[in-house]
XYZ file of C-alpha atoms in Angstrom:
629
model
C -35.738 -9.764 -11.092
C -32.536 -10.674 -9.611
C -30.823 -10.053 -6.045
C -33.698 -8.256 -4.691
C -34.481 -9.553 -1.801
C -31.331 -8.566 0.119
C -30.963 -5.353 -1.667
C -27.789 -3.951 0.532
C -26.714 -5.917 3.787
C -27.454 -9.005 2.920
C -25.055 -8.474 -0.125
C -22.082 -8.349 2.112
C -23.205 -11.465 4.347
C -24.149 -13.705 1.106
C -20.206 -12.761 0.140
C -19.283 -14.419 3.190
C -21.605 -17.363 3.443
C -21.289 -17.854 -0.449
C -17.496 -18.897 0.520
C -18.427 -21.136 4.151
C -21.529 -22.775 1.768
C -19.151 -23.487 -0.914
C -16.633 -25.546 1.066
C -18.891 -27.831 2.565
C -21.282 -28.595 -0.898
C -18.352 -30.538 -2.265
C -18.567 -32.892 0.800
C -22.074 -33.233 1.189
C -22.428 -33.201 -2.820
C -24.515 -36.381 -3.915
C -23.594 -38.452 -6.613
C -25.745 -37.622 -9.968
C -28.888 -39.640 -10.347
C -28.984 -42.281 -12.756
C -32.467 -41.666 -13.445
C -36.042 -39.374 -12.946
C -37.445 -41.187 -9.709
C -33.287 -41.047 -8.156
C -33.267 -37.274 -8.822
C -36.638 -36.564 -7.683
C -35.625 -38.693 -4.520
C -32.569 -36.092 -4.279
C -34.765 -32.943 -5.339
C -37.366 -33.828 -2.139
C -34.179 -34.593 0.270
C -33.084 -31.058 -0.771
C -36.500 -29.425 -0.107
C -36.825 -31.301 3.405
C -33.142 -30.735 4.436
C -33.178 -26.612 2.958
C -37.004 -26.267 4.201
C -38.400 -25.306 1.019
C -41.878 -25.895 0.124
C -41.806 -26.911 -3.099
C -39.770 -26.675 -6.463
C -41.376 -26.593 -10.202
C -38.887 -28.377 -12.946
C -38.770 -29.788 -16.159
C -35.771 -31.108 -18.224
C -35.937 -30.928 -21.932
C -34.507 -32.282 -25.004
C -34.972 -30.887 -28.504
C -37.475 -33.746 -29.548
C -39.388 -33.304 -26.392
C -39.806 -32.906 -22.273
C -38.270 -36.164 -20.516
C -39.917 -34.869 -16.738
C -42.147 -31.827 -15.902
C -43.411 -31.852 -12.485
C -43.807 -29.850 -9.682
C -42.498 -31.715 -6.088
C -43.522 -30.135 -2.680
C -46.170 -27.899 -1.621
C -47.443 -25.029 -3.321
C -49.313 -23.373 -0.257
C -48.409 -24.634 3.158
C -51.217 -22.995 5.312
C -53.621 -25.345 2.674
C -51.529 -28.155 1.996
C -52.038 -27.870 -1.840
C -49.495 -29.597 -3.536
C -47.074 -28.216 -6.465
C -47.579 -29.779 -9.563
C -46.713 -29.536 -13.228
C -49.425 -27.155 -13.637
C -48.566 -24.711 -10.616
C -47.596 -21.318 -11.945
C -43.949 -19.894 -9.957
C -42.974 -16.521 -10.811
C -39.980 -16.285 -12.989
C -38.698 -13.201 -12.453
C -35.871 -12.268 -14.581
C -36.510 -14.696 -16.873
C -39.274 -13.062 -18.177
C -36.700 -10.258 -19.787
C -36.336 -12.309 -23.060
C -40.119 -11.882 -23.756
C -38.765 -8.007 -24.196
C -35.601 -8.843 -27.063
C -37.773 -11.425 -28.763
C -40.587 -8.806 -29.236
C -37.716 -6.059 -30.074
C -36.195 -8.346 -32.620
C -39.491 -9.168 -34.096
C -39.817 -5.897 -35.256
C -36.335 -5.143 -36.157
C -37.079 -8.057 -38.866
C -40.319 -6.672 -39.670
C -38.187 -3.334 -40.428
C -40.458 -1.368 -37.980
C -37.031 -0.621 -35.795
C -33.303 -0.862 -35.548
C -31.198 -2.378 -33.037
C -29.048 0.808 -33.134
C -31.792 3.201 -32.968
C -31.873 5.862 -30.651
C -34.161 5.659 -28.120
C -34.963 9.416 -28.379
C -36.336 8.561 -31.648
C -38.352 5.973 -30.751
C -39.849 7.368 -27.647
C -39.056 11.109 -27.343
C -41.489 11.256 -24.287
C -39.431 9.108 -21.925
C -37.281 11.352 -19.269
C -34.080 9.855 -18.576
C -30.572 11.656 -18.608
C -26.900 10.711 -20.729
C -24.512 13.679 -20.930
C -22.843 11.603 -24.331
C -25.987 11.592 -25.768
C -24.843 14.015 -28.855
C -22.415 11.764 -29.504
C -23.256 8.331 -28.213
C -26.471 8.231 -27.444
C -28.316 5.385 -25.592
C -29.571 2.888 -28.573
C -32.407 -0.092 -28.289
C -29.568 -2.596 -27.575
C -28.325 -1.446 -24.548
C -31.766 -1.594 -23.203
C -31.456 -5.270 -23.520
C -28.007 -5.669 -23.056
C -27.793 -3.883 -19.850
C -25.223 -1.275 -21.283
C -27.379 2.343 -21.186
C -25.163 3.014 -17.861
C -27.951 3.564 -15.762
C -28.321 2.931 -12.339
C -30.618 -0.387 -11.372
C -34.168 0.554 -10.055
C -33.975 2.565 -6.953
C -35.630 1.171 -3.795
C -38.896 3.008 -3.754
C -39.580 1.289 -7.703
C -38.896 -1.625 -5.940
C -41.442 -1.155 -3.160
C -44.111 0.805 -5.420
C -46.986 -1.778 -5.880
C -49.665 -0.932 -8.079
C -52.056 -3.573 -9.578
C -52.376 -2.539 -13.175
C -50.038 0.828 -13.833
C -49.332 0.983 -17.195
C -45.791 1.038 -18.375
C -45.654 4.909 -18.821
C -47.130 5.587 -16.065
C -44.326 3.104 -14.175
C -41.436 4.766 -16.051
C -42.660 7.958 -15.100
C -42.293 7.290 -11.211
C -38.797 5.801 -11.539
C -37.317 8.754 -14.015
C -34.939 9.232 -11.618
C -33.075 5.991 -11.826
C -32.614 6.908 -15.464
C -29.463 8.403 -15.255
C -25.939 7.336 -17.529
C -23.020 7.122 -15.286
C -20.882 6.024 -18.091
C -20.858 5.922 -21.767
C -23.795 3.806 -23.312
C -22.360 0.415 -25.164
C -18.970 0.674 -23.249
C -19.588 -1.379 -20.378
C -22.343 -3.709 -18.728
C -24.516 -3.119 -15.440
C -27.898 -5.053 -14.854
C -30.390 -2.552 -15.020
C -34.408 -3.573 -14.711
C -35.609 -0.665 -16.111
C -33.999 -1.486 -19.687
C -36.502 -4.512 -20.613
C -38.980 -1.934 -19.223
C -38.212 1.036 -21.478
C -37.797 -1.818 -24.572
C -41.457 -2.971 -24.278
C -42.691 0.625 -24.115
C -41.236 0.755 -27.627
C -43.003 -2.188 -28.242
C -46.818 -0.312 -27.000
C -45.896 2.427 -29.087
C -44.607 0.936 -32.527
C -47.516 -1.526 -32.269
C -50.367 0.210 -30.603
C -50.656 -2.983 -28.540
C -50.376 -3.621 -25.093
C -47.009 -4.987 -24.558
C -48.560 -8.225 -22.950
C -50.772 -8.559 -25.362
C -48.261 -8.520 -27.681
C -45.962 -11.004 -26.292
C -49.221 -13.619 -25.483
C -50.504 -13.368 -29.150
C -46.456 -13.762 -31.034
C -44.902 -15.927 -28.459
C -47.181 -17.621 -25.824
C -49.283 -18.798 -27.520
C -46.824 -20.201 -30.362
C -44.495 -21.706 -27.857
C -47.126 -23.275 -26.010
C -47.199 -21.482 -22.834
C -50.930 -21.672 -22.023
C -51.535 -20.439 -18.512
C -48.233 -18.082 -18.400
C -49.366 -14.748 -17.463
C -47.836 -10.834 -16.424
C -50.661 -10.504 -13.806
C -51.694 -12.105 -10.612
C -53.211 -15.431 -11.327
C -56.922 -16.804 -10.278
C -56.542 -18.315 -6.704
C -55.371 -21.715 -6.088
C -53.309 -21.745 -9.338
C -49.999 -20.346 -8.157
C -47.451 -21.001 -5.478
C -47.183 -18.859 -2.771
C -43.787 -17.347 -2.081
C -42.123 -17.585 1.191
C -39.559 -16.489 3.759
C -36.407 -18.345 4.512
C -38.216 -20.250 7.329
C -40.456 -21.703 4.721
C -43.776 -21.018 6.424
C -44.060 -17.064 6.758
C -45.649 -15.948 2.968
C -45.290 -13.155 1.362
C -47.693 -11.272 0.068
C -48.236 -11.067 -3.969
C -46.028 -8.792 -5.455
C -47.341 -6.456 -8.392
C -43.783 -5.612 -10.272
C -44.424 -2.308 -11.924
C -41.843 -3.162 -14.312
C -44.059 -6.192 -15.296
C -42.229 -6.891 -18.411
C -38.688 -7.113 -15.868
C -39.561 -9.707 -13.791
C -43.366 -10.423 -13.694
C -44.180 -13.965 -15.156
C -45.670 -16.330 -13.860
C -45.464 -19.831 -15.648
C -45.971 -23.643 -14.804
C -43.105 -26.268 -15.471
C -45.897 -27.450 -18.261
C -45.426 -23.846 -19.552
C -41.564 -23.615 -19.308
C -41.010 -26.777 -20.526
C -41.621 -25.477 -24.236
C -39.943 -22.797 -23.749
C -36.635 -24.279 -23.287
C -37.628 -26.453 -25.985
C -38.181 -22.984 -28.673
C -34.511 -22.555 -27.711
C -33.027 -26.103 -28.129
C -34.610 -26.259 -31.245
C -33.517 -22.233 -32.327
C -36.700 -20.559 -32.491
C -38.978 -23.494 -34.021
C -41.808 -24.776 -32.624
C -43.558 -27.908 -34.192
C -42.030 -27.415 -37.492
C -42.767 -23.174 -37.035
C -40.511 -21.081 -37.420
C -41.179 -18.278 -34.434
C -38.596 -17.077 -34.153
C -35.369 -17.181 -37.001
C -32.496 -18.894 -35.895
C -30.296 -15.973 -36.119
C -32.224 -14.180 -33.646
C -31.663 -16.298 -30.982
C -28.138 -16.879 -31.814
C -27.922 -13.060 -31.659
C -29.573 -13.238 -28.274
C -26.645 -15.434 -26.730
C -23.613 -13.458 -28.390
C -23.309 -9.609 -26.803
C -22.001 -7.234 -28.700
C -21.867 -3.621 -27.368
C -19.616 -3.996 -24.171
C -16.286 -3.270 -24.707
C -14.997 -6.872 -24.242
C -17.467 -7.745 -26.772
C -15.931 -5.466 -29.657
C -12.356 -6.633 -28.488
C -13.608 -10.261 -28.992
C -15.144 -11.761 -26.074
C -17.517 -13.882 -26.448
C -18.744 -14.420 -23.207
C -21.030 -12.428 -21.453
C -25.092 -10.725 -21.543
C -26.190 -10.681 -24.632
C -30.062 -9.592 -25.436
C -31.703 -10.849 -21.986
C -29.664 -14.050 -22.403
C -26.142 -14.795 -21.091
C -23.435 -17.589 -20.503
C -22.690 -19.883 -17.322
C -20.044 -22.013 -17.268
C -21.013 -24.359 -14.677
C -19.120 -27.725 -14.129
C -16.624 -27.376 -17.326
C -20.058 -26.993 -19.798
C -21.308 -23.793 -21.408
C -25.000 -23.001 -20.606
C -27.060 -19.930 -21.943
C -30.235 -18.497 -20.075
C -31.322 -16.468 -17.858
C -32.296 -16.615 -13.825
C -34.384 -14.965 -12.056
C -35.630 -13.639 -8.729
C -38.119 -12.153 -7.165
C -39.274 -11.791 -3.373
C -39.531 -15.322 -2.068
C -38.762 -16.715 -4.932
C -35.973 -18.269 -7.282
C -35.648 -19.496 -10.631
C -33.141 -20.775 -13.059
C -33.663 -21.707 -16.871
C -30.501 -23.167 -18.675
C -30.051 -24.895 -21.967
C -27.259 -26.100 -23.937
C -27.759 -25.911 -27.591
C -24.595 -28.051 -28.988
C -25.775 -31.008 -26.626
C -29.683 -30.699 -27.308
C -30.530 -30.884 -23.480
C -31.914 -27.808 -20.872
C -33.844 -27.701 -17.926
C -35.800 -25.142 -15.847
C -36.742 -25.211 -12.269
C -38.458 -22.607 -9.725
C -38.448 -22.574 -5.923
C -41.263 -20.685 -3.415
C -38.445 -19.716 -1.452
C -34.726 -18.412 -1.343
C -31.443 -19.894 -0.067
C -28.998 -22.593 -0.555
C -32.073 -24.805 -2.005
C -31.386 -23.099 -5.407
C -27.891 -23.956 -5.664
C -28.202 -27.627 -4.305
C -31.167 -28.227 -7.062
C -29.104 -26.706 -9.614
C -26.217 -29.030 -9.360
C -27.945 -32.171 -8.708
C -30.061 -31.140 -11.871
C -26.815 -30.596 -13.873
C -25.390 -33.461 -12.787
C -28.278 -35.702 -14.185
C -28.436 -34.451 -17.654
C -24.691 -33.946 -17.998
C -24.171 -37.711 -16.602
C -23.071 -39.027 -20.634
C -21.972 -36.168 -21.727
C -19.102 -35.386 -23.258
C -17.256 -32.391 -22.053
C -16.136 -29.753 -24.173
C -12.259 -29.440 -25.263
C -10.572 -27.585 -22.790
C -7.909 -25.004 -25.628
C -4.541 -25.633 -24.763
C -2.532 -22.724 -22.686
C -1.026 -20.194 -24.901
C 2.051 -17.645 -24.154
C 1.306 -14.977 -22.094
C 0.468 -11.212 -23.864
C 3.297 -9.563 -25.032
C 2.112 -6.603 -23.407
C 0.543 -8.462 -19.847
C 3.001 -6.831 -17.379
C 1.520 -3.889 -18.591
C -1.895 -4.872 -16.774
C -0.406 -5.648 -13.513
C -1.466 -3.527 -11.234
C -4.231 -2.760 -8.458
C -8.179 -2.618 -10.074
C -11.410 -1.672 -8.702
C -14.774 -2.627 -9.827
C -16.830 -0.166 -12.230
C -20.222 -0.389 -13.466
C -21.569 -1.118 -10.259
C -25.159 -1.954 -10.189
C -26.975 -0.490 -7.386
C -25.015 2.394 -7.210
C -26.529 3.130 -3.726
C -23.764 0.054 -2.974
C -20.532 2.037 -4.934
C -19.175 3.309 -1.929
C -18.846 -0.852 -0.515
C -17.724 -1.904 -3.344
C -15.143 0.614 -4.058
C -13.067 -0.794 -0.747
C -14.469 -4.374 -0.866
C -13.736 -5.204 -4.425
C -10.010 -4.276 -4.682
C -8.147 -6.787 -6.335
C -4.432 -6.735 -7.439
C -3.918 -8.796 -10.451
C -0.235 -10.145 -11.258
C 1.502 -12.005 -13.741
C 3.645 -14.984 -13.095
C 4.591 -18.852 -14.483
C 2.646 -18.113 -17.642
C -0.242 -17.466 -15.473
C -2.732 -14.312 -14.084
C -4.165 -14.049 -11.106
C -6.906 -11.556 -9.229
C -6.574 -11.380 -5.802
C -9.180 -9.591 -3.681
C -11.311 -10.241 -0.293
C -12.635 -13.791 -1.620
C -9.365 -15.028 -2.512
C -6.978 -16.015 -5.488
C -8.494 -16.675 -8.524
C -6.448 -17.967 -11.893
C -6.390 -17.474 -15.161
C -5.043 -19.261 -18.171
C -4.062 -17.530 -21.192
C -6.208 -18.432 -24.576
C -5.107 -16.479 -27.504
C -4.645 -12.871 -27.906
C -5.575 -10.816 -24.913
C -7.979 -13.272 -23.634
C -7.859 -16.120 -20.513
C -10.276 -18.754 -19.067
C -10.672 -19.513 -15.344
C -8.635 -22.565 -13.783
C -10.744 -23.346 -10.816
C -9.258 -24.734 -7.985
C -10.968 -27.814 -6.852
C -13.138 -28.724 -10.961
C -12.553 -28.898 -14.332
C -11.137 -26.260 -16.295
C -13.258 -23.707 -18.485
C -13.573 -24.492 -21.897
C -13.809 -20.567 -23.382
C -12.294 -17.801 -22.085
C -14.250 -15.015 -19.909
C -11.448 -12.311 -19.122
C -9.953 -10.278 -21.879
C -7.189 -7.803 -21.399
C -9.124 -4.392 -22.713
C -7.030 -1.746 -24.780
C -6.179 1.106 -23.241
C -8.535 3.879 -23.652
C -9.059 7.784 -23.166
C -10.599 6.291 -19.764
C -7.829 4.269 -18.693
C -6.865 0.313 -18.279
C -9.187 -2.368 -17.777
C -9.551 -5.899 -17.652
C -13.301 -7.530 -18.280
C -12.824 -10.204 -15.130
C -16.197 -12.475 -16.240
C -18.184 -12.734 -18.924
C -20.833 -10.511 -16.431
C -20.709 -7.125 -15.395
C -18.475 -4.346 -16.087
C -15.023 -4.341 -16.302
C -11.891 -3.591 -13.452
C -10.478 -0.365 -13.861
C -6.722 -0.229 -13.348
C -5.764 2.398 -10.135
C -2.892 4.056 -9.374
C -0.661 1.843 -7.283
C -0.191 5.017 -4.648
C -4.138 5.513 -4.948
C -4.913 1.947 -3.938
C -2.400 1.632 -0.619
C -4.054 4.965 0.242
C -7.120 3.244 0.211
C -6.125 0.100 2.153
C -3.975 2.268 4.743
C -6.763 5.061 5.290
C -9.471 1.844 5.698
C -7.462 -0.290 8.227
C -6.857 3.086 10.034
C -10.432 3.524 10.443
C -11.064 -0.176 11.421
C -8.344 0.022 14.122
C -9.598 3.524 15.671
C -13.041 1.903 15.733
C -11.645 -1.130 17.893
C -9.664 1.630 19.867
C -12.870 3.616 20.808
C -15.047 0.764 21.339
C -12.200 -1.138 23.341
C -11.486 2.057 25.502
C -15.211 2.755 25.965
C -15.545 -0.045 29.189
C -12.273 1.416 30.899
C -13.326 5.114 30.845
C -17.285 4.091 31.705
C -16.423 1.805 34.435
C -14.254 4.467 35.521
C -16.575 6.718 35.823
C -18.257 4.951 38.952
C -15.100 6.352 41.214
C -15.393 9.372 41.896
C -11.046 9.584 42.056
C -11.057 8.424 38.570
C -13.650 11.235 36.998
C -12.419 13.456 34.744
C -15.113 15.801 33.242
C -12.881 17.916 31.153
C -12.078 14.674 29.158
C -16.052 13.627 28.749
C -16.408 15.092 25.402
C -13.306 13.667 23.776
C -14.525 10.176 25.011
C -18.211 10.242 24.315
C -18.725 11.763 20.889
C -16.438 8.905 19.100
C -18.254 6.456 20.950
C -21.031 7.889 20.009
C -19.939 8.000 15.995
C -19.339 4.635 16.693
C -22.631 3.474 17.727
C -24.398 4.927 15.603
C -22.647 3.175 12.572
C -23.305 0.164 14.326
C -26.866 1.073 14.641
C -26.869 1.668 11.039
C -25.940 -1.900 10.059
C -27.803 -3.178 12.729
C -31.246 -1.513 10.983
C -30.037 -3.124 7.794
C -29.451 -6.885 9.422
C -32.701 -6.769 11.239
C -34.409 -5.661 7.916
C -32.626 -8.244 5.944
C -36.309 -10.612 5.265
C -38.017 -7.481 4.014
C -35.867 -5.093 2.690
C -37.680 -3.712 0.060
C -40.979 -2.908 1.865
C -39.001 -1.221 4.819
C -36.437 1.081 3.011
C -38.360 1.613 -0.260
C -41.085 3.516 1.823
C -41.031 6.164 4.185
C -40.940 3.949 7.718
C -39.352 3.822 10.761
C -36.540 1.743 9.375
C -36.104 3.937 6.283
C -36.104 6.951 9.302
C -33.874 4.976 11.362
C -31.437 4.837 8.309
C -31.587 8.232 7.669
C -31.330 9.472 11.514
C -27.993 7.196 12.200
C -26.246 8.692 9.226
C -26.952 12.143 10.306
C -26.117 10.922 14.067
C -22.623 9.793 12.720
C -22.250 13.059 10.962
C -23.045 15.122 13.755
C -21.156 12.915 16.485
C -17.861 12.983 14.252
C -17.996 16.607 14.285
C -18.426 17.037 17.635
C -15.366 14.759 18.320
C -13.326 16.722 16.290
C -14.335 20.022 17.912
C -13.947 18.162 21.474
C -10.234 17.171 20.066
C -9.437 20.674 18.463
C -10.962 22.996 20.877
C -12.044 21.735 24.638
C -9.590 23.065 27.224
C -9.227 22.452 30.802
C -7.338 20.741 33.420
C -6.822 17.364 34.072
C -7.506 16.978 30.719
C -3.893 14.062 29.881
C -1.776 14.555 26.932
C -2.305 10.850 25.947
C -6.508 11.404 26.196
C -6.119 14.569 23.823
C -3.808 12.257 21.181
C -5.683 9.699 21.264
C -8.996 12.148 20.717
C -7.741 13.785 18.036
C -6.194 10.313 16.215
C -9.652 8.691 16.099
C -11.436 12.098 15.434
C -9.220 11.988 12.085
C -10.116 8.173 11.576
C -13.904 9.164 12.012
C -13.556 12.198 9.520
C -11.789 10.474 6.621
C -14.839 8.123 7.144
C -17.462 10.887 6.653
C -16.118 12.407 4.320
C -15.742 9.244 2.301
C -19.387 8.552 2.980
C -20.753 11.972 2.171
C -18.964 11.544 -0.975
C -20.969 8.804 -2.171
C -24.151 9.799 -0.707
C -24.609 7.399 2.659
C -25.098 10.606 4.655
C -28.407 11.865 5.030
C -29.373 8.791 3.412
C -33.182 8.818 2.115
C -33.640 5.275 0.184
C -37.562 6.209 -0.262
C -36.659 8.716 -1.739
């Protein structure tokens, strides 16, 4: 599974760092290795420097593995080694266990891509309002496009040894929700794999791991890979950032999401089956169709307008250092994986860390950098004209599609971007900066980075208009920007720098009026409700993120259950609510003398700032926030 581990707060700060991190790795960037024991020498340097216990990796070419080992320590309490054989969990890149298994059948004519899911499984609760009319189909189970909402915290958090995959789907129903059309637009959802291998169990009868051990482990080669826990003193343990505190095992209910856990000796094959398009030692597992249909999306919008770029059945693009990768990551609680491959070039390579943070994305590049090292970059197209019709799309977009929708009301104001047209060029400008785009052919563009080579295939397509509005698909992942109103987004930006600035003005006056408060010629009781309650708003938003940055190493255990940091969640929101209220009441309605004109404006100003904020937040369901529930 991916981005779990700092399910909400640590989303904003990785934003942040991401930017600070990325600066600095061009600097301290090494050169590539000119051979295995130079990049193993760089691998351990990373491990020591990032204070990760160990790493599992193996790079692969279509006639074969050229290094699968495992570097580092598997347990550090033990001192047990990591070695070729040590099983990491994969997370998300067990999803394409699910498509392989769905397209199986779909060739054995047992199923259709486009089949409705109500067909297939009329037992399974979830909720689309289109569904008359566009209902949600097999293929957006796999290509992340049934609009639902990504598992809620308490799925997350749920840990039960052995819970079959109804059983599992039953508990999380109510993530199962379509907040858009299914097959219009593209939002990571674990519980679409899930819901795919339950049509699996019931069109074969069999177990969905057994199914997927008996057609695909076992022909690939992936002998100890399993769903379940392993026997002890065959896996790593996963740990914290500090590389010493473990976590303990965690039994994925959505097993077939994010629940493998496979050696580099296992993985290695793997990557190989794909290299070599579904054959296996002259076996044909898989056609070759399939898995070209498993790198090229379809359903998305941007996909019927062209794009080719994007998530296609539990596979997707990267374009990482000017070269086109397909794959899938993967991440689970402690732990981080990436598999990439690059058919045209023969060449892919897997690796899995016990532990997550800027270890992944140091590996990663010094990993690229060895196999890409005589390689041949792809032609870059050349520019093309601008759209006829691109001043059209200028404008001010927000994000839609988001995936935890617990996070829409952040990244309704964070992800604002403005995108213009100018010199034959577009650009996006939001929080994280300028980004550019050059224009392909038709509606489409590829990225110009600012500081490495150029993309070689275009990942942002101007969308037609629709009964919806404008969009733009900004990357080949996720959903699309939705053009607003220009009024609609300064109102935005206006009514959220007012609230920033009253919140400095409150928390800036608080000192005067408290110190004050010690002489007795300075005391003004009349004015004590106007000053406390919007301090007291104020604090308890702070409080708020403060239970969220104190949580941030184990989010999912403490909000996904009912505990005194899920309570504390709940109690600040209702705290602000009540507090704001207050305020305004104080502003509107407390009388008395000695009470200054200037106290009363300045009440009633931040009262409105603190208002516009609740409302905002009861909106989108922050107040009386239960995330257990």
């Amino acid at each position: 599974m991916r981005m779990t581990r700092r399910f909400l707060s640590v989303l904003i700060v990785v934003c942040v760092a991401a930017g600070c991190f990325a600066a600095e790795k061009k600097k301290e960037e090494p050169k590539p290795a000119q051979s295995i024991p130079e990049l193993q020498q760089q691998l351990e340097k990373i491990l020591k420097d990032t204070h990760t216990p160990g790493v599992s990796v193996a790079i692969v070419h279509k006639d074969g593995p050229e290094w699968v080992a495992g570097l580092g320590l598997a347990d550090v309490a033990s001192n047990r080694p990591a070695t070729a054989d040590t099983l990491f969990r994969i997370g998300s890149t067990s999803k394409a266990f699910a498509s392989l298994s769905i397209l199986k059948l779909a060739r054995e004519g047992k199923l259709s891509l486009n089949d409705p899911i109500r067909k297939l499984v009329p037992d399974l609760a979830f909720e689309n309002q289109w569904e008359a009319t566009d209902p949600v189909r097999v293929v957006h189970l796999l290509e992340h496009t049934t609009g639902w909402d990504d598992m809620h915290l308490k799925e997350y958090a749920r840990d039960a040894p052995g819970i079959d995959l109804a059983q599992a789907l039953e508990f999380g129903k109510a993530s199962r929700v379509s907040r858009y059309v299914p097959g219009t637009r593209m939002s990571y959802c674990n519980t679409g794999p899930t819901v795919a291998a339950y049509i699996v169990e019931k069109v074969t009868g069999q177990r969905f791991e057994d199914y997927v051990q008996q057609n695909f482990f076992n022909p690939i080669g992936m002998k100890t890979a399993t769903y379940f826990k392993p026997p002890a003193g065959t896996a790593t343990t996963l740990y914290h950032g500090d590389g010493k505190t473990p976590y303990p095992y965690w039994n994925i209910i959505y097993r077939p999401a994010g629940s493998i856990n496979a050696s580099a000796r296992d993985m290695a094959p793997y990557v190989q089956f794909y290299l070599n398009r579904g054959t296996v030692n002259g076996v044909v597992v898989t056609p070759a169709e399939d898995i070209g249909r498993m790198e090229a999306p379809q359903t998305t919008w941007a996909a019927r307008e062209g794009l080719k770029a994007g998530y296609g059945l539990s596979n997707y693009w990267a374009i990482m250092d000017g070269y086109v990768y397909h794959g899938h990551n993967g991440g689970v609680e402690g732990g981080l994986t990436e598999m990439a491959y690059m058919p045209d070039y023969g060449v892919g390579y897997f690796f899995s860390i016990n532990t997550a943070g800027e270890a992944f994305g140091k590996i990663s590049k010094v990993i690229r950098n060895y196999i890409t090292l005589k390689l041949q970059k792809p032609a870059v197209p050349a520019a093309g004209p601008l759209p006829a019709d691109a001043a059209d799309y200028a404008g001010w977009y927000e994000p839609t599609a988001v995936r935890p929708e617990l996070m829409h009301f952040l990244v309704r104001l964070l992800g604002l971007q403005r995108v213009q047209f100018l010199d034959g060029r577009m650009t996006i400008t939001g929080l994280n900066g300028k980004s550019t785009f050059l224009p392909v052919s038709g509606e489409q563009f590829r990225y110009l980075p600012k500081d490495g080579p150029p993309e070689p295939v275009a990942t942002v397509a101007l969308l037609k208009p629709n009964s919806e509005g404008r969009f733009i698909q900004a990357g080949g992942l996720g959903g699309p920007l939705q053009r607003l109103p220009t009024a609609l987004a300064w109102a935005e930006i206006v009514l959220t720098g007012f609230f920033v600035l009253a919140v400095v003005a409150i928390v800036v006056y608080a000192p005067v009026w408290i110190i004050g408060g010690f002489f007795r010629r300075r005391r003004r009781p009349a004015e004590r409700a106007m000053r406390i309650y919007p301090l007291l708003a104020v604090l308890s938003l702070l409080a708020f993120v403060v239970t969220f940055m104190l949580s941030s190493n184990d989010v999912i255990m403490r909000f996904g259950n009912l505990t005194v940091w899920s309570a504390m969640l709940f109690a600040t929101t209702i705290l602000f609510a009540a507090t704001t209220i207050m305020a305004a009441w104080s502003a509107a309605f407390v009388r008395g003398d000695g009470i200054r004109r200037w106290v009363r404006w300045f009440s009633a100003v931040v009262s409105v700032a603190l208002l516009v904020a609740l409302s905002y937040l009861a909106y989108w369901g922050i107040i009386g926030l239960r995330t257990w529930a």
